[in-house]
Short mmCIF file of C-alpha atoms in Angstrom, two decimals:
data_model
loop_
_atom_site.label_atom_id
_atom_site.label_comp_id
_atom_site.label_asym_id
_atom_site.label_seq_id
_atom_site.Cartn_x
_atom_site.Cartn_y
_atom_site.Cartn_z
CA MET A 1 36.99 88.72 47.95
CA THR A 2 40.64 89.57 47.72
CA GLY A 3 43.66 87.36 47.69
CA SER A 4 46.10 85.67 45.44
CA LEU A 5 45.29 83.09 42.78
CA ASN A 6 48.71 81.56 43.49
CA VAL A 7 47.35 80.02 46.68
CA LEU A 8 44.57 78.29 44.75
CA GLY A 9 47.18 77.12 42.28
CA TYR A 10 49.20 75.68 45.12
CA ALA A 11 46.11 73.88 46.43
CA VAL A 12 45.57 72.29 43.02
CA ALA A 13 49.24 71.40 42.76
CA THR A 14 49.20 69.45 46.03
CA ILE A 15 46.58 66.96 44.78
CA GLY A 16 49.04 65.02 42.65
CA PRO A 17 51.79 64.67 45.28
CA ALA A 18 49.15 63.81 47.90
CA ILE A 19 47.89 60.87 45.85
CA GLY A 20 51.47 59.84 45.09
CA LEU A 21 52.50 59.95 48.74
CA ALA A 22 49.41 58.00 49.80
CA LEU A 23 50.07 55.25 47.24
CA GLY A 24 53.77 54.99 48.04
CA ILE A 25 53.47 55.04 51.82
CA SER A 26 50.54 52.62 51.94
CA LYS A 27 52.44 50.11 49.79
CA ALA A 28 55.50 50.53 52.01
CA ILE A 29 53.46 49.87 55.17
CA GLU A 30 51.90 46.85 53.51
CA SER A 31 55.25 45.33 52.60
CA MET A 32 56.68 46.15 56.06
CA ALA A 33 53.80 44.25 57.65
CA ARG A 34 54.29 41.32 55.28
CA GLN A 35 58.03 41.10 55.75
CA PRO A 36 59.11 42.75 59.00
CA GLU A 37 62.70 41.61 58.46
CA ALA A 38 62.92 43.83 55.37
CA ALA A 39 61.50 46.86 57.22
CA GLY A 40 64.77 48.80 57.26
CA MET A 41 65.33 48.54 53.53
CA VAL A 42 61.69 49.32 52.74
CA ARG A 43 61.75 52.36 55.01
CA THR A 44 64.88 53.75 53.36
CA THR A 45 63.50 53.25 49.86
CA MET A 46 60.18 54.73 50.96
CA PHE A 47 61.90 57.87 52.23
CA ILE A 48 63.80 58.29 48.96
CA GLY A 49 60.54 57.96 47.05
CA VAL A 50 58.73 60.29 49.46
CA ALA A 51 61.48 62.87 49.01
CA VAL A 52 61.16 62.69 45.21
CA VAL A 53 57.35 62.95 45.22
CA GLU A 54 57.33 65.66 47.85
CA ALA A 55 59.72 67.73 45.75
CA LEU A 56 56.81 68.52 43.41
CA ALA A 57 54.69 69.91 46.23
CA LEU A 58 57.65 71.87 47.56
CA LEU A 59 58.36 73.35 44.13
CA ALA A 60 54.71 74.42 43.95
CA PHE A 61 55.01 75.98 47.41
CA VAL A 62 58.00 78.01 46.32
CA LEU A 63 56.47 79.03 43.00
CA ALA A 64 53.26 80.11 44.77
CA PHE A 65 55.34 82.71 46.61
CA ALA A 66 57.84 83.50 43.89
CA LEU A 67 55.56 84.13 40.91
CA MET B 28 41.13 85.06 59.10
CA LEU B 29 43.65 87.87 59.53
CA ASN B 30 41.04 90.44 58.51
CA VAL B 31 38.62 89.08 61.13
CA LEU B 32 41.34 89.22 63.82
CA ALA B 33 42.28 92.77 62.89
CA ALA B 34 38.63 93.85 62.89
CA ALA B 35 38.14 92.40 66.38
CA GLU B 36 41.31 94.05 67.67
CA TRP B 37 40.27 97.46 66.34
CA GLY B 38 36.80 97.18 67.80
CA GLY B 39 34.63 96.01 64.94
CA GLU B 40 36.02 97.95 62.04
CA PHE B 41 39.33 97.71 60.34
CA GLU B 42 40.12 100.30 57.71
CA GLY B 43 43.58 100.01 56.36
CA VAL B 44 46.18 97.71 54.99
CA LEU B 45 47.39 94.66 56.89
CA ASP B 46 51.10 94.18 57.36
CA PRO B 47 52.45 91.63 54.90
CA ILE B 48 52.92 88.20 56.43
CA SER B 49 56.70 88.67 56.34
CA ALA B 50 56.31 91.09 59.28
CA LEU B 51 56.14 87.97 61.47
CA PHE B 52 59.63 86.95 60.41
CA GLU B 53 61.56 90.20 60.09
CA PHE B 54 62.72 92.03 63.18
CA PRO B 55 64.31 95.47 63.39
CA PRO B 56 68.07 95.35 63.93
CA ILE B 57 69.22 95.73 67.52
CA LEU B 58 72.78 96.50 66.49
CA GLU B 59 73.51 97.78 63.00
CA LEU B 60 76.55 96.27 61.36
CA GLU B 61 77.80 96.39 57.82
CA LEU B 62 80.88 94.74 56.39
CA PHE B 63 81.98 95.20 52.76
CA GLY B 64 78.46 96.25 51.82
CA VAL B 65 76.89 93.14 53.36
CA ASP B 66 74.19 93.70 55.96
CA LEU B 67 75.30 91.95 59.15
CA SER B 68 72.86 93.56 61.57
CA ILE B 69 72.16 91.71 64.80
CA ASN B 70 68.43 91.16 65.31
CA ARG B 71 66.25 88.92 67.42
CA THR B 72 66.59 85.92 65.10
CA ILE B 73 70.38 86.03 65.27
CA ILE B 74 70.36 86.27 69.07
CA ILE B 75 67.99 83.29 69.32
CA ALA B 76 70.28 81.31 67.02
CA TRP B 77 73.32 82.23 69.14
CA LEU B 78 71.57 81.26 72.37
CA GLY B 79 70.55 77.95 70.79
CA THR B 80 74.11 77.27 69.68
CA ILE B 81 75.50 78.11 73.12
CA PHE B 82 72.88 75.83 74.69
CA ILE B 83 73.92 72.91 72.48
CA GLY B 84 77.59 73.55 73.22
CA VAL B 85 77.07 73.70 76.98
CA LEU B 86 74.78 70.64 76.96
CA PHE B 87 77.24 68.39 75.17
CA THR B 88 80.34 69.76 76.93
CA LEU B 89 78.74 69.05 80.32
CA GLY B 90 77.67 65.61 79.13
CA ALA B 91 81.04 64.61 77.70
CA ARG B 92 83.27 66.10 80.41
CA LYS B 93 82.53 63.49 83.03
CA ALA B 94 81.58 60.56 80.82
CA GLU B 95 81.27 57.37 82.83
CA VAL B 96 80.93 53.74 81.84
CA ILE B 97 77.63 53.48 83.69
CA PRO B 98 75.80 56.60 82.49
CA GLY B 99 73.71 58.74 84.79
CA LYS B 100 70.33 60.04 83.69
CA PHE B 101 71.76 63.09 81.91
CA GLN B 102 74.45 61.16 80.10
CA ALA B 103 71.98 58.43 79.18
CA PHE B 104 69.74 61.07 77.59
CA LEU B 105 72.60 62.42 75.45
CA GLU B 106 73.66 58.90 74.52
CA MET B 107 70.08 58.20 73.45
CA ILE B 108 70.27 61.09 70.95
CA ILE B 109 73.61 59.87 69.59
CA ASP B 110 72.37 56.28 69.46
CA LEU B 111 69.34 57.34 67.42
CA ASN B 112 71.63 58.88 64.80
CA ARG B 113 73.98 55.88 64.99
CA THR B 114 71.05 53.61 64.19
CA ILE B 115 70.12 55.80 61.21
CA ALA B 116 73.71 55.79 59.97
CA LEU B 117 74.20 52.04 60.35
CA GLU B 118 70.83 51.11 58.87
CA ILE B 119 71.00 53.42 55.86
CA ILE B 120 74.66 53.99 55.06
CA GLY B 121 75.91 50.60 56.24
CA PRO B 122 79.07 49.68 58.16
CA LYS B 123 80.90 52.71 56.78
CA GLY B 124 78.27 54.90 58.42
CA THR B 125 79.95 55.20 61.83
CA LYS B 126 82.20 57.88 60.30
CA PHE B 127 79.17 60.10 59.69
CA VAL B 128 77.52 59.79 63.12
CA PRO B 129 79.04 63.11 64.35
CA LEU B 130 77.74 64.97 61.28
CA LEU B 131 74.27 63.47 61.50
CA THR B 132 74.06 64.10 65.26
CA THR B 133 75.15 67.72 64.78
CA LEU B 134 72.56 68.28 62.05
CA PHE B 135 69.81 66.62 64.10
CA VAL B 136 70.52 68.47 67.34
CA THR B 137 71.05 71.84 65.66
CA ILE B 138 67.83 71.61 63.69
CA PHE B 139 65.87 70.33 66.68
CA VAL B 140 67.03 73.08 69.02
CA LEU B 141 66.63 75.87 66.46
CA ASN B 142 63.16 74.58 65.56
CA PHE B 143 62.26 74.19 69.22
CA SER B 144 62.60 77.93 69.83
CA LYS B 145 59.36 78.14 67.83
CA ILE B 146 57.40 76.98 70.90
CA PHE B 147 59.88 78.04 73.58
CA PRO B 148 58.46 80.84 75.77
CA LEU B 149 59.98 84.30 75.19
CA PHE B 150 61.66 83.16 71.95
CA MET B 151 58.67 81.98 69.89
CA MET B 152 60.55 82.32 66.63
CA PRO B 153 62.43 79.57 64.82
CA PRO B 154 65.63 80.81 63.16
CA THR B 155 65.11 77.98 60.65
CA SER B 156 62.12 79.89 59.26
CA ARG B 157 64.57 82.34 57.70
CA ALA B 158 65.72 80.78 54.43
CA ALA B 159 69.44 81.19 55.15
CA TRP B 160 69.54 78.59 57.94
CA PRO B 161 68.03 75.62 56.05
CA LEU B 162 69.96 76.64 52.93
CA PHE B 163 73.32 76.53 54.64
CA LEU B 164 72.49 73.30 56.50
CA ALA B 165 71.49 71.73 53.17
CA LEU B 166 74.65 73.13 51.58
CA THR B 167 76.68 71.28 54.22
CA THR B 168 74.99 68.01 53.32
CA TRP B 169 75.44 68.75 49.61
CA LEU B 170 79.17 69.40 49.95
CA VAL B 171 79.59 66.29 52.12
CA PHE B 172 77.77 63.87 49.81
CA ILE B 173 79.49 65.16 46.69
CA GLY B 174 82.86 65.19 48.45
CA VAL B 175 82.34 61.65 49.72
CA GLY B 176 81.30 60.49 46.26
CA ILE B 177 84.39 61.96 44.60
CA LYS B 178 86.64 60.59 47.35
CA GLU B 179 85.23 57.07 47.24
CA GLN B 180 84.65 56.58 43.50
CA GLY B 181 86.92 59.19 41.90
CA PHE B 182 85.69 62.22 39.98
CA ALA B 183 84.92 60.36 36.74
CA GLY B 184 83.49 57.37 38.57
CA TYR B 185 81.10 59.41 40.71
CA PHE B 186 79.82 61.76 38.02
CA GLY B 187 79.79 58.96 35.46
CA GLY B 188 77.70 56.90 37.87
CA ILE B 189 75.10 59.57 38.50
CA LEU B 190 74.93 60.93 34.93
CA PHE B 191 75.03 57.62 33.02
CA PRO B 192 73.50 54.95 35.26
CA PRO B 193 74.53 51.54 33.89
CA GLY B 194 72.04 48.99 32.59
CA VAL B 195 69.95 51.48 30.63
CA PRO B 196 69.49 51.47 26.84
CA LYS B 197 71.82 54.00 25.22
CA ALA B 198 69.03 56.02 23.60
CA LEU B 199 67.41 56.74 26.97
CA TYR B 200 70.45 58.73 28.13
CA ILE B 201 69.11 61.70 26.16
CA ILE B 202 66.23 61.94 28.64
CA LEU B 203 67.82 60.37 31.68
CA THR B 204 71.04 62.37 31.94
CA PRO B 205 69.44 65.83 32.32
CA ILE B 206 66.95 64.46 34.83
CA GLU B 207 69.67 62.78 36.89
CA LEU B 208 71.86 65.90 36.75
CA LEU B 209 69.00 68.12 37.94
CA SER B 210 67.83 65.67 40.57
CA ASN B 211 71.23 64.92 42.08
CA LEU B 212 72.90 68.31 42.05
CA VAL B 213 70.04 70.82 42.25
CA LEU B 214 66.83 69.28 43.54
CA ARG B 215 68.36 67.27 46.40
CA PRO B 216 69.81 70.19 48.40
CA PHE B 217 66.99 72.48 47.29
CA THR B 218 64.19 70.22 48.51
CA LEU B 219 66.13 69.46 51.69
CA ALA B 220 66.26 73.18 52.46
CA VAL B 221 62.74 74.04 51.33
CA ARG B 222 61.15 71.15 53.23
CA LEU B 223 62.51 72.44 56.54
CA PHE B 224 61.91 76.09 55.64
CA ALA B 225 58.29 75.61 54.50
CA ASN B 226 57.38 73.55 57.56
CA MET B 227 58.84 76.13 59.91
CA VAL B 228 57.16 79.07 58.17
CA ALA B 229 53.78 77.34 58.22
CA GLY B 230 54.23 76.29 61.85
CA HIS B 231 55.22 79.77 62.97
CA ILE B 232 52.18 81.33 61.27
CA LEU B 233 49.94 78.67 62.86
CA VAL B 234 51.29 79.35 66.36
CA VAL B 235 51.01 83.13 65.90
CA ILE B 236 47.42 82.93 64.67
CA THR B 237 46.42 80.66 67.58
CA LEU B 238 47.96 82.93 70.19
CA VAL B 239 46.65 86.13 68.58
CA THR B 240 43.16 84.61 68.53
CA ILE B 241 43.33 84.11 72.30
CA HIS B 242 44.77 87.58 72.85
CA VAL B 243 42.12 89.29 70.74
CA PHE B 244 38.95 87.35 71.55
CA LEU B 245 39.28 86.38 75.23
CA PRO B 246 38.67 89.92 76.61
CA SER B 247 35.86 90.76 74.15
CA MET B 248 32.79 90.50 76.33
CA PRO B 249 29.35 89.71 74.87
CA VAL B 250 30.05 86.58 72.85
CA GLY B 251 33.59 86.90 71.54
CA TRP B 252 35.15 85.23 74.59
CA MET B 253 33.79 81.86 73.42
CA VAL B 254 36.16 82.00 70.48
CA GLY B 255 38.91 82.89 72.94
CA VAL B 256 38.10 79.85 75.08
CA PHE B 257 38.22 77.72 71.96
CA GLY B 258 41.65 79.19 71.27
CA LEU B 259 42.73 78.35 74.82
CA ILE B 260 41.70 74.72 74.28
CA ALA B 261 43.33 74.61 70.85
CA ALA B 262 46.67 76.15 71.90
CA PRO B 263 48.12 73.11 73.74
CA LEU B 264 47.06 70.87 70.85
CA VAL B 265 48.74 73.21 68.35
CA PHE B 266 51.88 73.25 70.47
CA ALA B 267 51.93 69.46 70.72
CA PHE B 268 51.44 69.18 66.96
CA GLU B 269 54.29 71.64 66.42
CA LEU B 270 56.53 69.63 68.76
CA PHE B 271 55.80 66.58 66.61
CA ILE B 272 56.62 68.52 63.41
CA ILE B 273 59.83 69.86 64.96
CA GLY B 274 61.08 66.39 65.83
CA LEU B 275 59.94 64.93 62.51
CA GLN B 276 61.69 67.59 60.43
CA ALA B 277 64.95 67.16 62.36
CA TYR B 278 64.71 63.38 61.90
CA ILE B 279 63.84 63.60 58.18
CA PHE B 280 66.70 66.02 57.51
CA GLY B 281 69.23 63.70 59.14
CA MET B 282 67.71 60.64 57.51
CA LEU B 283 67.74 62.10 53.98
CA SER B 284 71.31 63.32 54.52
CA ALA B 285 72.21 59.74 55.39
CA VAL B 286 70.39 58.45 52.30
CA TYR B 287 72.26 60.88 50.03
CA ILE B 288 75.64 60.13 51.62
CA GLY B 289 74.92 56.42 51.38
CA SER B 290 73.99 56.68 47.71
CA SER B 291 77.28 58.37 46.83
CA LEU B 292 79.34 55.91 48.88
CA GLU B 293 78.65 52.94 46.63
CA ALA B 294 78.47 52.84 42.85
CA HIS B 295 75.10 52.31 41.14
CA HIS B 296 74.36 48.68 40.36
#
């Protein structure tokens, strides 16, 4: 077996953001279904939150290559 | 996976060192150029990017030259693209958003076309998978949303707003200010660029591996061709998935640009 431990590290690092994204997006879908008239605002806020959570996974992606 | 492919290509045994994965993204220069010590060589990526830019220019010039009140099919298609970005701008930025429709449309169309060369026959290489393209596109957004913030709220107002958000206990500023500084000025453009870049790199490697699997396994006679047939079935699905990713990344980039511009247009509450 050859390869880089960084890739395994990246795999571990995606668990947290994955759970975070799942929680955030599922709540957003729920509230969009409850109040369709607020869908635009919910979607915007969801994307801001998604961008923040996803930043962690992206940082891990970069560090997996950089270190 | 790559070792298996190489072994099959070399007839069962592969002794040697594989090319690093960056060989998929770096092409030898067609025309060597150097200006003030900066490497400006023209290679395949640059030519693809130029062709994409020319395509966008020709498309929109043709569409806008004979604009009619009742649009034909071609004009209606272009108006659909602009209307999509107009909806994003109006929904996210608000009434002031109409000013930013040209910027958002340009970003969306540029990213879509450059990404699309990933699955376009003969090109098969997205220029956006080289870090410079997403970085400079994100830099554009960065300059615009900081410029808009300073213009609308004044220098002190804008930076005061993002560094010391009102309605927070004074003691918390010790933690909050560094986080806000990092998040607003560094992480926003950085994640914008890396999101596009990482998706394009991963997509390009996926497409290459699918096509190389077909190329290697389909002619190998006893049993190997079954893997090749599997590759043939998988290839259209991979391409469709990549088309989805291409559109999604272009949409997300424009949408987050709109979110960032919108957040610097109005002061924090």
